[in-house]
Amino acid sequence: MKNVTKIGVFTSGGDAPGMNAAIRAVVRTAIYENLEVVGIYRGYQGMIDGDFIPMNRRTVSSIIQKGGTVLKSARCLEFRTPEGRKIAYENIKAQGIDALVAIGGDGTFTGAKLFSEEYDIPVMCIPGTIDNDLYGSDYTLGYDTANNTVIEAIDKIRDTASSHSRVFFVEVMGRDSGCIALNAGVGGGAESILLPEVETGLEELIQELELAETREKSSMIVIIAEGDQNGGAYEVAKKVKEKLTHLDIKVSILGHLQRGGAPSSFDRVLATRMGYKAVHELINGNSCATVGMRGTTIITTPLAEALSKKEFKLDEELLEIANIMNK
Ligand code: F6P
């Protein structure tokens, strides 16, 4: 078991609300445990460029409520090469960093596993992505906030849609994941939800919309996850318009606004618990693992398991409920 004295913390990949709260928790827990902490800017890129900042209790003051990440983020191709990782290792060694906390998604975790194995450096990973698509945790950081952001947007779209008796196709994030689409769709009262995990043919969607029309709905909102097989919202809207020519159809792509904003209470508390756990796991000799929440308990999962397993994150019952509520 390695004696941890100085932790390097970084965020990598797509940012997510709650990342700052996690950084703060890592820094404050480590200092409480008499460890030193160094912030690494722009994830693996900063490791390669030697972009470090010493962290103390005050460097993380008033960041718990902020969206984005104060340590910045990047997607780094160079770290995928052995040469890149060698430079990164030499730089963190020169800093005296002897353990890492990585906050990010599956790309971040893949890099962390490789690096930890190659250079025998302990690493704990915290799942931070609005997509909620990682194995080993019921929730990833940022997912709850993103759901709230999307629901707020749907509510606003509903106001104008009802006023004009329009049909809106709203595209939400989730390249491979329908979590936001399903949850925000149910929470926002969507008439139909298209997800990458569940095949919904266009004919089926058209039938749903025709049925909704017979029920004299004053507006209709179709939520489409960006990764849905039917294509994006523009594509689906175009095809529907070809069949239901009388409908007044509009498209709204919510895009990156879903990634920003102050983290929800849930994400702040989850991030704080995960950051605290990650540091204690390193102190106790755990390595190459992710921190997650199962039920209400914070747990860890070996990185090898987290990366090799795929979890169906959509609640089957919620899928059924969505189909009853939208009638
Ligand atoms: O953070 C995850 C995610 O939001 C995906 O749903 C989306 O496809 C992707 O990131 C887009 O990220 P970027 O524009 O930063 O590459």
XYZ file of C-alpha atoms and ligand atoms in Angstrom:
343
model
C 0.000 0.000 0.000
C 1.402 3.373 -1.046
C 1.526 6.235 1.392
C -0.414 9.124 -0.151
C 0.916 12.606 0.650
C -0.020 14.826 -2.280
C -3.121 14.489 -4.421
C -3.539 15.889 -7.926
C -7.155 16.702 -8.848
C -8.493 17.424 -12.319
C -11.608 17.586 -14.482
C -11.675 16.197 -17.995
C -14.050 15.676 -20.937
C -17.421 17.433 -21.081
C -17.990 19.685 -18.070
C -20.954 19.134 -15.767
C -22.587 21.115 -12.953
C -21.267 19.780 -9.644
C -17.666 19.387 -10.793
C -16.639 22.435 -8.747
C -18.381 21.086 -5.671
C -16.417 17.845 -6.128
C -13.092 19.719 -6.495
C -13.879 21.656 -3.312
C -14.690 18.456 -1.416
C -11.483 16.754 -2.559
C -9.361 19.760 -1.553
C -10.971 20.294 1.840
C -11.041 16.619 2.775
C -7.398 16.170 1.772
C -6.256 19.223 3.733
C -8.260 18.071 6.746
C -6.355 14.781 6.502
C -3.023 16.649 6.342
C -2.420 15.958 2.663
C -1.361 18.489 0.049
C -3.438 19.077 -3.080
C -2.465 20.328 -6.522
C -5.027 21.343 -9.130
C -4.281 20.263 -12.691
C -5.735 22.565 -15.345
C -7.479 21.194 -18.454
C -7.292 17.558 -17.403
C -4.756 15.349 -19.144
C -3.720 18.251 -21.372
C -2.613 20.244 -18.330
C -0.689 17.231 -17.044
C 1.248 17.137 -20.312
C 1.717 20.924 -20.408
C 2.706 21.121 -16.724
C -0.207 23.426 -15.907
C -0.558 23.073 -12.130
C -1.822 25.185 -9.243
C -1.386 24.526 -5.519
C -4.797 24.293 -3.851
C -5.790 25.339 -0.368
C -9.045 25.859 1.505
C -9.376 29.389 0.100
C -8.729 28.492 -3.557
C -11.999 26.553 -3.435
C -14.030 29.200 -1.584
C -17.411 30.038 -3.120
C -17.204 27.539 -5.954
C -19.756 25.004 -4.656
C -22.551 26.990 -6.332
C -20.794 27.494 -9.678
C -21.414 25.593 -12.907
C -18.573 24.589 -15.237
C -15.205 23.744 -13.744
C -12.685 26.193 -12.263
C -9.911 23.765 -13.280
C -11.126 23.937 -16.910
C -11.545 20.874 -19.076
C -10.268 19.466 -22.348
C -10.343 16.387 -24.504
C -6.693 15.401 -24.981
C -5.561 13.240 -27.911
C -1.884 13.316 -26.901
C -2.625 11.475 -23.662
C -3.781 8.510 -25.737
C -0.173 7.981 -26.834
C 2.510 6.352 -24.607
C 4.758 9.384 -25.286
C 2.080 11.779 -24.036
C 1.486 9.763 -20.889
C 5.243 9.610 -20.204
C 5.493 13.418 -20.286
C 2.416 13.625 -18.033
C 3.992 11.212 -15.543
C 7.287 13.101 -15.457
C 5.427 16.339 -14.809
C 3.302 15.018 -11.968
C 6.342 13.279 -10.457
C 8.243 16.576 -10.507
C 5.305 18.095 -8.596
C 5.516 15.357 -5.953
C 1.970 14.222 -6.769
C 1.551 10.609 -5.636
C -2.183 10.024 -6.208
C -4.917 11.385 -8.483
C -8.615 12.172 -8.365
C -10.102 12.343 -11.863
C -13.535 13.882 -12.394
C -15.211 13.185 -15.737
C -16.847 10.614 -17.978
C -15.823 7.332 -19.596
C -12.977 8.858 -21.654
C -11.543 10.289 -18.444
C -11.900 6.939 -16.705
C -10.229 5.064 -19.579
C -7.227 7.405 -19.425
C -7.067 7.103 -15.634
C -7.026 3.300 -15.740
C -4.299 3.173 -18.352
C -2.170 5.733 -16.526
C -2.621 4.139 -13.124
C -1.607 0.717 -14.442
C 1.281 1.984 -16.541
C 2.880 4.116 -13.829
C 1.555 2.480 -10.665
C -0.087 5.664 -9.485
C -3.216 5.382 -7.314
C -6.284 6.990 -8.870
C -9.922 7.390 -7.886
C -12.532 8.541 -10.411
C -15.645 10.626 -9.783
C -18.399 10.354 -12.425
C -19.156 13.811 -13.801
C -21.341 14.014 -16.915
C -24.876 15.214 -17.530
C -25.561 12.073 -19.577
C -25.801 9.720 -16.550
C -24.361 6.981 -18.747
C -21.694 5.478 -16.477
C -21.700 2.102 -14.792
C -21.252 2.045 -11.013
C -23.482 4.924 -9.950
C -27.213 5.529 -10.076
C -26.448 9.202 -10.708
C -23.558 11.073 -12.288
C -22.737 14.653 -11.305
C -24.651 17.206 -13.347
C -27.480 14.933 -14.415
C -29.979 16.236 -11.878
C -29.133 19.859 -12.701
C -29.436 19.201 -16.437
C -32.864 17.606 -15.907
C -34.007 20.716 -14.050
C -32.631 22.965 -16.793
C -34.455 20.980 -19.472
C -37.726 20.969 -17.541
C -37.533 24.746 -17.182
C -36.980 25.027 -20.942
C -39.891 22.677 -21.712
C -42.192 24.714 -19.445
C -41.307 27.874 -21.354
C -41.755 26.188 -24.708
C -45.129 24.888 -23.512
C -46.325 28.457 -22.869
C -45.690 29.566 -26.410
C -46.719 26.216 -27.933
C -50.122 26.385 -26.208
C -50.662 29.998 -27.204
C -50.206 29.119 -30.892
C -51.481 25.512 -30.829
C -48.134 24.308 -32.123
C -46.136 21.094 -32.094
C -42.555 21.436 -30.848
C -39.733 18.992 -31.437
C -37.227 19.608 -28.647
C -33.783 18.019 -28.913
C -31.926 17.312 -25.681
C -28.385 16.045 -25.055
C -27.479 12.400 -24.794
C -25.322 11.014 -27.569
C -25.831 7.449 -26.353
C -28.155 8.023 -23.475
C -31.860 8.754 -23.177
C -31.752 9.526 -19.441
C -32.318 13.273 -19.753
C -34.920 12.795 -22.485
C -36.947 10.314 -20.436
C -36.779 12.047 -17.083
C -37.198 15.599 -18.308
C -39.810 14.366 -20.786
C -41.901 12.880 -18.000
C -41.281 15.878 -15.736
C -42.168 18.307 -18.519
C -45.283 16.393 -19.605
C -44.026 15.610 -23.120
C -46.491 13.994 -25.535
C -43.796 11.737 -26.953
C -40.183 10.843 -26.099
C -37.624 9.402 -28.524
C -34.597 7.677 -27.006
C -31.499 5.880 -28.341
C -32.185 2.854 -26.118
C -35.770 2.270 -27.278
C -36.709 1.941 -30.908
C -39.663 4.125 -31.867
C -40.535 4.103 -35.561
C -41.753 7.295 -37.228
C -45.091 5.630 -37.989
C -45.567 5.028 -34.281
C -44.753 8.655 -33.512
C -47.167 9.881 -36.156
C -49.916 7.678 -34.715
C -49.232 9.085 -31.258
C -49.492 12.639 -32.547
C -52.722 11.859 -34.440
C -54.181 10.359 -31.290
C -53.124 13.415 -29.289
C -54.897 15.612 -31.857
C -58.145 13.718 -31.403
C -57.888 14.521 -27.702
C -57.926 18.230 -28.536
C -54.570 19.026 -27.018
C -53.676 22.691 -27.283
C -49.993 21.900 -27.808
C -47.685 18.934 -28.258
C -44.079 18.525 -27.256
C -41.895 15.725 -28.598
C -38.582 15.251 -26.775
C -35.786 13.737 -28.849
C -32.466 12.607 -27.414
C -29.704 13.671 -29.793
C -28.609 10.035 -30.181
C -32.013 8.730 -31.285
C -31.893 6.490 -34.389
C -34.456 8.612 -36.262
C -31.956 11.464 -36.502
C -32.063 14.819 -34.753
C -35.098 16.993 -34.086
C -34.915 18.757 -37.484
C -34.884 15.429 -39.310
C -37.812 14.002 -37.368
C -39.813 17.238 -37.636
C -39.304 17.284 -41.413
C -40.527 13.709 -41.810
C -43.556 14.276 -39.592
C -44.461 17.456 -41.506
C -44.460 15.465 -44.764
C -47.231 13.236 -43.352
C -49.104 15.651 -41.115
C -48.959 18.714 -43.341
C -51.624 20.629 -41.405
C -49.546 20.783 -38.190
C -47.755 23.986 -37.214
C -44.341 22.532 -36.336
C -41.344 24.192 -34.679
C -37.960 22.831 -33.618
C -35.884 23.781 -30.604
C -32.369 22.406 -29.959
C -31.462 23.026 -26.329
C -27.749 22.320 -26.887
C -25.002 23.316 -24.489
C -27.159 25.407 -22.198
C -27.953 22.013 -20.653
C -24.356 21.721 -19.482
C -24.200 25.037 -17.619
C -25.782 26.648 -14.599
C -25.574 26.428 -10.842
C -25.649 22.830 -9.641
C -28.839 21.660 -7.943
C -28.874 20.897 -4.240
C -28.770 17.190 -5.126
C -25.660 17.556 -7.296
C -23.845 19.689 -4.698
C -24.409 17.174 -1.939
C -23.604 14.196 -4.167
C -20.384 15.866 -5.362
C -19.357 16.646 -1.801
C -19.965 13.076 -0.667
C -18.092 11.669 -3.668
C -15.092 13.982 -3.221
C -14.859 13.082 0.460
C -15.087 9.370 -0.352
C -12.468 9.529 -3.124
C -9.849 11.024 -0.805
C -10.534 8.539 1.993
C -10.352 5.623 -0.410
C -6.910 6.792 -1.557
C -5.752 7.175 2.046
C -7.012 3.653 2.767
C -5.063 2.202 -0.144
C -7.876 1.790 -2.682
C -6.953 2.609 -6.260
C -8.133 2.287 -9.821
C -11.779 2.574 -8.868
C -14.788 4.829 -9.346
C -16.915 6.396 -6.660
C -20.667 6.124 -7.112
C -24.013 6.149 -5.362
C -26.239 3.098 -5.108
C -29.522 3.917 -3.420
C -28.351 6.403 -0.830
C -24.967 4.778 -0.172
C -21.654 5.978 -1.602
C -19.777 2.977 -2.952
C -16.734 2.202 -5.089
C -16.400 -0.014 -8.170
C -13.136 -1.235 -9.734
C -12.398 0.796 -12.871
C -12.012 -2.395 -14.925
C -15.577 -3.367 -14.015
C -16.995 0.144 -14.487
C -15.481 0.407 -17.952
C -16.377 -3.065 -19.165
C -20.005 -3.141 -18.071
C -22.924 -1.305 -19.583
C -25.865 -0.431 -17.410
C -29.407 0.106 -18.711
C -30.077 3.345 -16.859
C -33.663 3.887 -17.951
C -36.279 2.986 -15.401
C -38.556 0.424 -17.124
C -41.520 1.516 -15.068
C -40.914 5.155 -15.946
C -40.943 4.231 -19.637
C -44.362 2.681 -19.125
C -45.578 5.633 -17.061
C -44.475 8.029 -19.814
C -46.735 6.190 -22.260
C -49.736 6.476 -19.959
C -49.214 10.124 -19.003
C -48.908 11.374 -22.564
C -52.377 10.281 -23.655
O -21.430 15.903 -21.665
C -21.967 14.911 -22.486
C -22.436 15.512 -23.742
O -23.238 16.555 -23.332
C -23.191 14.683 -24.757
O -24.529 14.437 -24.473
C -22.984 15.454 -26.022
O -23.165 14.717 -27.158
C -21.561 15.892 -25.858
O -21.348 16.015 -24.472
C -21.183 17.124 -26.580
O -20.025 17.636 -26.035
P -18.983 18.572 -26.774
O -19.776 19.498 -27.611
O -18.269 19.246 -25.672
O -18.094 17.692 -27.571
